[in-house]
CSV table of C-alpha atoms in Angstrom, one decimal:
chain,number,residue,atom,x,y,z
X,18,MET,CA,119.0,101.1,-190.3
X,19,LEU,CA,120.4,104.7,-189.9
X,20,ASP,CA,123.4,105.2,-187.9
X,21,CYS,CA,123.8,108.4,-185.9
X,22,ASP,CA,125.1,110.3,-187.4
X,23,SER,CA,122.7,109.9,-190.3
X,24,TYR,CA,120.5,110.5,-187.8
X,25,ILE,CA,121.8,113.8,-187.1
X,26,SER,CA,122.7,114.9,-190.7
X,27,CYS,CA,118.6,114.8,-191.6
X,28,LEU,CA,117.5,117.1,-188.7
X,29,PRO,CA,116.7,119.8,-189.1
X,30,ASN,CA,117.3,123.1,-186.9
X,31,HIS,CA,113.6,122.1,-185.4
X,32,LYS,CA,113.4,124.9,-182.1
X,33,SER,CA,110.7,123.0,-180.5
X,34,LYS,CA,110.7,121.4,-176.8
X,35,PHE,CA,109.6,118.7,-175.9
X,36,CYS,CA,111.1,116.3,-172.5
X,37,PRO,CA,114.2,118.7,-172.2
X,38,LEU,CA,115.5,115.9,-169.3
X,39,LEU,CA,114.1,112.1,-169.9
X,40,LEU,CA,115.8,110.2,-167.9
X,41,PHE,CA,115.6,106.6,-168.6
X,42,GLN,CA,115.9,103.2,-166.4
X,43,TYR,CA,115.9,100.6,-169.6
X,44,PHE,CA,117.0,100.4,-173.0
X,45,SER,CA,116.3,97.8,-176.1
X,46,THR,CA,118.3,95.8,-177.5
X,47,SER,CA,116.0,93.0,-179.1
X,48,THR,CA,112.9,93.1,-181.6
X,49,ASP,CA,110.2,91.9,-179.4
X,50,ASP,CA,107.0,93.4,-180.3
X,51,GLN,CA,105.2,92.9,-177.4
X,52,PHE,CA,104.3,96.0,-175.7
X,53,GLY,CA,103.9,97.8,-178.9
X,54,PHE,CA,108.2,98.7,-179.0
X,55,ALA,CA,108.4,96.9,-182.4
X,56,LEU,CA,106.0,98.6,-184.1
X,57,VAL,CA,107.2,102.4,-181.9
X,58,LYS,CA,110.8,101.9,-183.8
X,59,GLU,CA,109.0,101.4,-187.2
X,60,GLU,CA,107.4,104.4,-186.9
X,61,ILE,CA,110.8,105.9,-185.3
X,62,ASN,CA,112.0,105.4,-188.5
X,63,GLU,CA,109.8,106.3,-190.6
X,64,ALA,CA,108.6,109.3,-188.8
X,65,VAL,CA,112.7,110.3,-189.6
X,66,LEU,CA,113.6,108.6,-192.9
X,67,LYS,CA,110.3,111.2,-193.9
X,68,ASN,CA,112.2,114.2,-191.9
X,69,ASN,CA,109.6,114.2,-189.1
X,70,GLN,CA,111.6,116.0,-186.3
X,71,PRO,CA,109.2,116.6,-184.2
X,72,ALA,CA,107.3,113.1,-184.5
X,73,ALA,CA,110.4,110.9,-184.7
X,74,ALA,CA,110.7,113.6,-181.2
X,75,ALA,CA,106.7,112.1,-180.0
X,76,LYS,CA,108.1,107.8,-180.7
X,77,ILE,CA,111.1,108.5,-179.2
X,78,THR,CA,109.5,109.6,-176.1
X,79,GLU,CA,106.9,107.1,-176.2
X,80,LEU,CA,108.9,104.5,-176.7
X,81,MET,CA,111.9,105.8,-173.9
X,82,MET,CA,108.7,105.7,-171.2
X,83,LYS,CA,107.4,101.8,-172.6
X,84,GLU,CA,111.2,100.6,-171.5
X,85,LYS,CA,110.8,103.1,-168.1
X,86,ASN,CA,107.6,101.3,-167.9
X,87,ILE,CA,108.4,97.7,-168.2
X,88,THR,CA,109.1,95.7,-164.4
X,89,LEU,CA,110.7,93.0,-163.3
X,90,ASN,CA,110.0,90.9,-160.1
X,91,ILE,CA,112.7,88.1,-159.0
X,92,ALA,CA,111.2,85.5,-156.3
X,93,ILE,CA,113.8,84.7,-154.2
X,94,THR,CA,112.7,81.4,-152.7
X,95,GLY,CA,114.6,78.0,-151.1
X,96,GLU,CA,113.9,76.6,-147.2
X,97,SER,CA,115.1,78.0,-144.0
X,98,GLY,CA,119.1,79.3,-144.0
X,99,ALA,CA,120.1,78.6,-147.8
X,100,GLY,CA,120.8,82.0,-147.6
X,101,LYS,CA,118.4,84.1,-149.6
X,102,SER,CA,118.7,86.6,-148.4
X,103,THR,CA,122.7,87.0,-149.0
X,104,PHE,CA,121.5,86.3,-152.9
X,105,VAL,CA,119.4,88.8,-152.9
X,106,ASN,CA,121.5,91.7,-151.3
X,107,ALA,CA,124.5,91.0,-153.8
X,108,LEU,CA,122.1,91.0,-156.8
X,109,ARG,CA,121.4,94.7,-155.9
X,110,GLY,CA,125.4,94.8,-155.5
X,111,LEU,CA,124.6,95.8,-151.7
X,112,SER,CA,126.6,93.8,-148.3
X,113,ASP,CA,124.5,93.3,-145.6
X,114,ASP,CA,125.6,95.3,-143.7
X,115,ASP,CA,124.9,98.2,-146.1
X,116,GLU,CA,121.1,99.9,-145.5
X,117,GLY,CA,118.0,98.9,-147.5
X,118,ALA,CA,120.3,95.6,-147.1
X,119,ALA,CA,117.9,92.4,-146.8
X,120,PRO,CA,118.7,91.7,-143.2
X,121,THR,CA,120.2,88.8,-143.2
X,122,GLY,CA,120.8,85.2,-140.4
X,123,VAL,CA,121.9,82.1,-139.3
X,124,THR,CA,118.2,81.6,-138.7
X,125,GLU,CA,115.4,81.9,-140.8
X,126,THR,CA,115.1,86.8,-141.1
X,127,THR,CA,112.5,86.4,-143.7
X,128,ILE,CA,109.0,85.4,-142.8
X,129,GLU,CA,107.2,87.3,-145.0
X,130,VAL,CA,106.9,88.3,-148.9
X,131,THR,CA,109.6,91.5,-149.0
X,132,PRO,CA,109.8,93.3,-152.1
X,133,TYR,CA,113.1,94.3,-153.2
X,134,PRO,CA,114.5,96.7,-155.5
X,135,HIS,CA,117.3,97.7,-157.3
X,136,PRO,CA,118.6,100.4,-155.5
X,137,ASN,CA,120.0,102.1,-159.1
X,138,TYR,CA,116.5,100.4,-161.2
X,139,PRO,CA,113.7,100.6,-158.8
X,140,ASN,CA,111.2,98.9,-161.9
X,141,VAL,CA,113.8,95.7,-161.2
X,142,THR,CA,112.6,93.9,-157.4
X,143,LEU,CA,113.9,91.4,-155.7
X,144,TRP,CA,111.2,89.2,-154.1
X,145,ASP,CA,112.3,87.2,-150.6
X,146,LEU,CA,110.2,84.9,-149.7
X,147,PRO,CA,109.7,82.9,-146.7
X,148,GLY,CA,111.2,79.3,-146.0
X,149,ILE,CA,109.3,76.8,-147.6
X,150,GLY,CA,107.6,74.4,-145.4
X,151,SER,CA,107.2,76.8,-142.2
X,152,THR,CA,104.4,76.7,-140.6
X,153,LYS,CA,102.9,79.6,-142.0
X,154,PHE,CA,104.3,78.9,-145.0
X,155,PRO,CA,102.9,75.1,-145.8
X,156,ALA,CA,103.9,73.4,-149.1
X,157,ASP,CA,100.6,73.0,-150.1
X,158,LYS,CA,100.2,76.4,-150.2
X,159,TYR,CA,103.2,78.3,-150.3
X,160,LEU,CA,103.0,79.2,-153.9
X,161,GLU,CA,99.4,80.8,-153.5
X,162,LEU,CA,100.6,82.6,-150.3
X,163,VAL,CA,103.9,83.7,-152.0
X,164,GLY,CA,101.7,85.3,-154.5
X,165,PHE,CA,102.8,83.2,-157.4
X,166,GLU,CA,101.8,85.7,-159.9
X,167,LYS,CA,103.3,88.6,-159.9
X,168,PHE,CA,106.9,86.6,-160.4
X,169,ASP,CA,108.9,86.4,-163.7
X,170,LEU,CA,111.0,84.3,-163.1
X,171,PHE,CA,112.1,81.4,-159.5
X,172,ILE,CA,115.2,81.1,-157.5
X,173,ILE,CA,115.3,78.0,-155.7
X,174,ILE,CA,118.3,78.3,-153.5
X,175,SER,CA,120.4,75.1,-150.7
X,176,ALA,CA,122.8,75.8,-149.1
X,177,THR,CA,123.4,72.0,-149.4
X,178,ARG,CA,121.4,69.1,-151.7
X,179,PHE,CA,118.3,70.5,-153.4
X,180,THR,CA,114.7,68.8,-150.6
X,181,GLU,CA,112.0,67.0,-151.2
X,182,ASN,CA,109.3,70.3,-151.0
X,183,ASP,CA,112.2,72.1,-153.7
X,184,VAL,CA,111.5,69.7,-156.2
X,185,LYS,CA,107.2,69.8,-155.3
X,186,LEU,CA,108.3,73.4,-155.7
X,187,ALA,CA,109.7,73.6,-158.8
X,188,GLN,CA,107.6,71.1,-160.9
X,189,GLU,CA,104.8,73.1,-160.1
X,190,ILE,CA,106.0,76.8,-161.2
X,191,GLN,CA,106.4,75.0,-163.7
X,192,ARG,CA,103.7,73.1,-164.2
X,193,MET,CA,102.0,76.5,-164.3
X,194,LYS,CA,103.9,77.4,-166.9
X,195,LYS,CA,106.9,79.5,-166.0
X,196,LYS,CA,110.7,79.9,-164.9
X,197,PHE,CA,112.4,78.1,-162.6
X,198,TYR,CA,116.6,78.0,-162.0
X,199,PHE,CA,118.1,76.0,-159.1
X,200,VAL,CA,120.5,78.0,-157.5
X,201,ARG,CA,123.4,75.7,-155.2
X,202,SER,CA,124.9,78.6,-152.1
X,203,LYS,CA,127.9,78.9,-149.7
X,204,ILE,CA,130.1,76.6,-152.4
X,205,ASP,CA,132.8,79.3,-151.5
X,206,ASN,CA,131.6,77.0,-147.5
X,207,ASP,CA,132.3,74.0,-149.5
X,208,ILE,CA,135.5,74.8,-151.1
X,209,ASN,CA,137.3,76.3,-148.3
X,210,ALA,CA,136.7,73.0,-146.6
X,211,GLU,CA,137.0,70.3,-149.0
X,212,ARG,CA,140.6,72.4,-149.6
X,213,ARG,CA,141.6,70.6,-146.2
X,214,LYS,CA,142.1,67.4,-148.1
X,215,ARG,CA,144.7,65.5,-150.1
X,216,ASN,CA,145.0,65.2,-153.3
X,217,PHE,CA,142.1,68.2,-153.8
X,218,SER,CA,140.6,69.8,-157.1
X,219,ALA,CA,138.4,72.9,-156.7
X,220,GLU,CA,137.0,70.8,-160.0
X,221,ARG,CA,136.7,67.4,-158.9
X,222,THR,CA,135.1,69.2,-155.9
X,223,LEU,CA,132.5,71.4,-157.4
X,224,THR,CA,131.4,68.8,-160.6
X,225,LYS,CA,130.1,66.4,-157.2
X,226,ILE,CA,128.3,69.5,-155.7
X,227,ARG,CA,126.1,69.6,-158.5
X,228,GLU,CA,125.6,65.4,-159.1
X,229,ASP,CA,124.5,65.3,-155.9
X,230,CYS,CA,122.1,68.8,-156.0
X,231,VAL,CA,119.4,67.6,-157.4
X,232,LYS,CA,117.4,64.1,-156.8
X,233,GLY,CA,113.4,63.6,-158.3
X,234,GLU,CA,111.2,64.2,-161.3
X,235,CYS,CA,112.4,67.2,-162.2
X,236,SER,CA,112.4,68.2,-166.0
X,237,SER,CA,116.4,70.1,-166.9
X,238,PRO,CA,117.6,70.3,-163.3
X,239,GLN,CA,120.6,72.3,-164.9
X,240,VAL,CA,121.7,73.8,-161.1
X,241,PHE,CA,124.2,76.8,-160.7
X,242,LEU,CA,126.8,77.3,-158.3
X,243,VAL,CA,127.6,80.7,-157.2
X,244,SER,CA,129.0,81.8,-153.8
X,245,SER,CA,127.3,85.3,-153.1
X,246,PHE,CA,130.4,87.2,-151.5
X,247,GLU,CA,132.7,85.7,-155.2
X,248,LEU,CA,129.6,87.0,-157.6
X,249,TYR,CA,132.2,86.4,-160.1
X,250,LEU,CA,133.5,82.8,-159.5
X,251,TYR,CA,131.4,80.5,-160.5
X,252,ASP,CA,128.1,80.4,-161.7
X,253,LEU,CA,126.4,83.9,-161.8
X,254,PRO,CA,127.8,84.7,-165.2
X,255,LEU,CA,126.0,81.6,-166.9
X,256,LEU,CA,123.0,82.6,-164.4
X,257,GLN,CA,122.8,85.4,-165.6
X,258,GLN,CA,123.0,84.3,-169.8
X,259,THR,CA,120.8,81.6,-169.4
X,260,LEU,CA,117.4,84.2,-167.8
X,261,ASP,CA,119.3,86.7,-171.0
X,262,ARG,CA,118.2,83.7,-173.0
X,263,ASP,CA,114.8,82.9,-171.2
X,264,LEU,CA,113.2,86.1,-170.5
X,265,PRO,CA,111.7,87.5,-173.8
X,266,GLY,CA,113.6,90.9,-175.1
X,267,HIS,CA,112.0,94.2,-172.9
X,268,LYS,CA,112.5,91.8,-169.7
X,269,ARG,CA,115.7,90.9,-171.4
X,270,ASP,CA,117.3,94.9,-170.9
X,271,ALA,CA,116.1,95.4,-168.0
X,272,LEU,CA,117.4,92.1,-166.2
X,273,LEU,CA,121.0,93.3,-167.6
X,274,CYS,CA,120.4,96.9,-166.9
X,275,ALA,CA,120.5,95.9,-163.1
X,276,MET,CA,122.7,93.0,-163.1
X,277,PRO,CA,126.2,93.4,-161.1
X,278,ASN,CA,129.4,94.7,-163.5
X,279,ILE,CA,130.8,91.9,-162.5
X,280,ASN,CA,133.4,90.3,-165.5
X,281,PRO,CA,133.7,91.8,-169.0
X,282,GLU,CA,131.0,89.8,-171.3
X,283,ILE,CA,128.2,92.2,-168.8
X,284,ILE,CA,129.8,94.7,-169.2
X,285,ARG,CA,130.3,94.6,-173.4
X,286,LYS,CA,127.0,93.7,-173.3
X,287,LYS,CA,125.7,96.2,-170.9
X,288,LYS,CA,128.0,98.9,-173.9
X,289,GLN,CA,126.6,97.6,-176.4
X,290,ALA,CA,122.8,97.7,-175.0
X,291,LEU,CA,123.9,101.5,-175.0
X,292,LYS,CA,125.7,101.9,-177.9
X,293,SER,CA,121.7,100.6,-179.6
X,294,LYS,CA,120.1,103.8,-178.1
X,295,VAL,CA,122.4,106.7,-179.5
X,296,LYS,CA,120.9,106.8,-182.6
X,297,TYR,CA,117.8,108.1,-180.6
X,298,TRP,CA,119.3,109.8,-177.6
X,299,ALA,CA,120.9,112.5,-180.7
X,300,THR,CA,117.2,113.0,-182.0
X,301,LEU,CA,115.9,113.5,-179.5
X,302,SER,CA,118.8,116.9,-178.4
X,303,ALA,CA,118.4,117.4,-181.5
X,304,ALA,CA,115.9,118.1,-181.5
X,305,GLY,CA,116.1,120.5,-178.6
X,306,ALA,CA,118.3,122.4,-179.9
X,307,ALA,CA,119.2,124.7,-177.6
X,308,VAL,CA,122.8,125.0,-177.8
X,309,PRO,CA,125.0,125.5,-180.4
X,310,VAL,CA,128.5,123.7,-181.3
X,311,PRO,CA,130.9,125.6,-182.3
X,312,GLY,CA,132.5,125.0,-186.1
X,313,LEU,CA,129.4,122.4,-186.4
X,314,SER,CA,126.8,123.0,-188.1
X,315,ILE,CA,124.0,121.0,-186.0
X,316,ALA,CA,122.8,122.7,-182.0
X,317,VAL,CA,121.9,120.0,-179.6
X,318,ASP,CA,120.8,120.6,-175.6
X,319,ALA,CA,122.4,119.8,-173.1
X,320,ALA,CA,119.8,118.4,-170.6
X,321,VAL,CA,119.6,116.3,-172.8
X,322,LEU,CA,123.2,115.1,-173.0
X,323,VAL,CA,122.7,114.8,-168.3
X,324,GLY,CA,120.8,112.6,-169.0
X,325,ALA,CA,122.1,109.7,-171.3
X,326,VAL,CA,125.7,110.8,-169.8
X,327,THR,CA,124.5,110.1,-165.6
X,328,HIS,CA,121.8,107.0,-167.0
X,329,TYR,CA,125.4,105.6,-168.3
X,330,VAL,CA,127.2,105.8,-165.3
X,331,PHE,CA,124.6,104.3,-163.5
X,332,ALA,CA,124.5,101.9,-166.0
X,333,PHE,CA,128.3,101.1,-165.1
X,334,GLY,CA,128.1,101.2,-161.5
X,335,LEU,CA,130.1,104.1,-161.4
X,336,ASP,CA,127.5,107.5,-159.6
X,337,ILE,CA,129.3,107.7,-156.2
X,338,PRO,CA,126.3,105.1,-153.8
X,339,SER,CA,127.4,102.7,-156.2
X,340,LEU,CA,131.3,103.4,-155.8
X,341,LYS,CA,131.4,103.4,-152.3
X,342,ARG,CA,129.3,100.3,-152.0
X,343,LEU,CA,132.4,98.9,-154.0
X,344,SER,CA,134.9,100.3,-152.6
X,345,ALA,CA,133.4,98.3,-148.7
X,346,ARG,CA,133.5,95.3,-150.6
X,347,THR,CA,137.0,95.2,-151.8
X,348,GLY,CA,138.6,97.9,-149.7
X,349,VAL,CA,140.4,99.6,-151.9
X,350,PRO,CA,139.9,103.0,-151.0
X,351,TYR,CA,137.1,105.7,-152.6
X,352,ALA,CA,139.4,107.7,-153.8
X,353,ASP,CA,141.5,106.1,-156.0
X,354,LEU,CA,138.6,103.9,-157.3
X,355,ARG,CA,137.6,107.3,-158.8
X,356,ALA,CA,141.1,108.3,-160.0
X,357,VAL,CA,141.2,105.6,-162.8
X,358,ILE,CA,137.1,106.8,-163.8
X,359,MET,CA,139.4,108.3,-167.3
X,360,SER,CA,136.4,110.3,-169.0
X,361,PRO,CA,135.6,113.5,-167.7
X,362,LEU,CA,132.4,113.3,-168.7
X,363,ALA,CA,131.7,109.9,-166.3
X,364,VAL,CA,133.0,112.0,-163.3
X,365,ALA,CA,130.9,114.9,-163.6
X,366,PRO,CA,128.3,113.2,-163.3
X,367,LEU,CA,128.9,112.3,-159.4
X,368,ASP,CA,129.3,115.8,-158.8
X,369,LEU,CA,126.5,115.9,-160.2
X,370,LEU,CA,124.0,113.7,-158.1
X,371,SER,CA,126.2,114.0,-154.6
X,372,PRO,CA,123.7,115.8,-152.1
X,373,GLY,CA,124.2,119.3,-151.3
X,374,SER,CA,126.6,119.2,-154.1
X,375,GLY,CA,125.9,122.9,-155.7
X,376,ALA,CA,123.3,121.0,-158.3
X,377,ASN,CA,123.1,124.7,-160.9
X,378,ARG,CA,126.2,125.1,-160.6
X,379,ASN,CA,127.5,121.3,-160.9
X,380,LYS,CA,124.7,121.7,-163.7
X,381,LYS,CA,125.9,124.5,-165.4
X,382,ASP,CA,129.7,122.6,-165.9
X,383,PHE,CA,129.1,119.2,-166.5
X,384,ILE,CA,127.1,120.9,-170.1
X,385,THR,CA,129.6,123.1,-170.7
X,386,LYS,CA,132.2,119.7,-170.9
X,387,ILE,CA,130.0,117.9,-172.4
X,388,ILE,CA,129.3,120.5,-174.9
X,389,LYS,CA,133.4,121.3,-175.3
X,390,ASN,CA,134.0,117.8,-175.1
X,391,ILE,CA,132.4,117.0,-177.7
X,392,SER,CA,133.5,119.4,-180.1
X,393,TRP,CA,136.5,118.3,-179.2
X,394,GLN,CA,136.4,115.1,-180.3
X,395,LEU,CA,133.8,115.3,-183.7
X,396,LEU,CA,136.7,117.4,-184.7
X,397,ILE,CA,139.7,114.8,-183.7
X,398,SER,CA,136.2,112.8,-186.4
X,399,GLN,CA,136.4,114.9,-189.1
X,400,GLN,CA,140.7,115.6,-188.6
X,401,THR,CA,140.7,111.4,-188.8
X,402,ARG,CA,138.5,111.6,-192.0
X,403,GLY,CA,140.3,114.4,-193.5
X,404,SER,CA,144.4,113.0,-193.2
X,405,GLU,CA,142.7,109.8,-194.4
X,406,GLY,CA,141.5,110.9,-198.2
């Protein structure tokens, strides 16, 4: 596999233009050959090795469009009052009172199958399903009525012990060769209630909850304990790892992109996935060859770099709406969150993407900043290699 430097070094100064600004929603880190990903990647490598830059750029564009069009549909179901809607909001990085949030309440608020696209990755959709066993959605016809076929996986939520309806639903999902996962919600309430008792042990309490959750003939009854208000605690990271293992590669990458940045491991995986795409962005940028980089023998299409950095900003939740939602949830002022972003390339897209921000002026400033930053980083890199030699 060629690294980024090898890709750039073999590219001629080709001036043809294609897709100068390509913002793709998902990145692929797997070798999954579904939907022809593996074949396209092989064709990219072949074009690069033959020094055929236009063909390489065209195939990279094809790969990115394939990734952009990948969909992931996650069904969230369970009985009324289990906290389904709050869980949907939490996975989308929203509080219950944010614009676009699923409505929540002490009674059943979901009466129809309702899609909630991820705010930054609209091809990833969480579907809030009505409670199983209601008059309109009886247990024996539930899967048919909710449109079983369109979902990639099911998350069955309960705030107490899983019921007979939950187990029957899991068995039927399993019979139809799809994945299901039990999530025990509102764990923070259980911990707070047990904390009042003598000899309180959080570990013992969580173990007891797991053991009591599932009763019935259902294989693989792993239960994930979750608090929708404290996603970083308990088992949500474990659930993410399990989904990552179970989903096919192209779906797995879509999930990773949309997951909230709740722990260092998820952030590390996103970083790794983004780095795996640098060679593709570099090839597209060099193909545009619109702006010479001072002191170097290459030129770049700066608009492609704008697209790449903007994609990184969304992936790590550094866009303005995401930062403001984080501020509302944590109580940390938005200005303080923005102030700790060290890279000027991360801060610039915040202005670029804000409504009414003078986009043309900001884009020009941002492109200039990118070029200066690239030149400086490459100069430092060259000096470092020279001193080591």
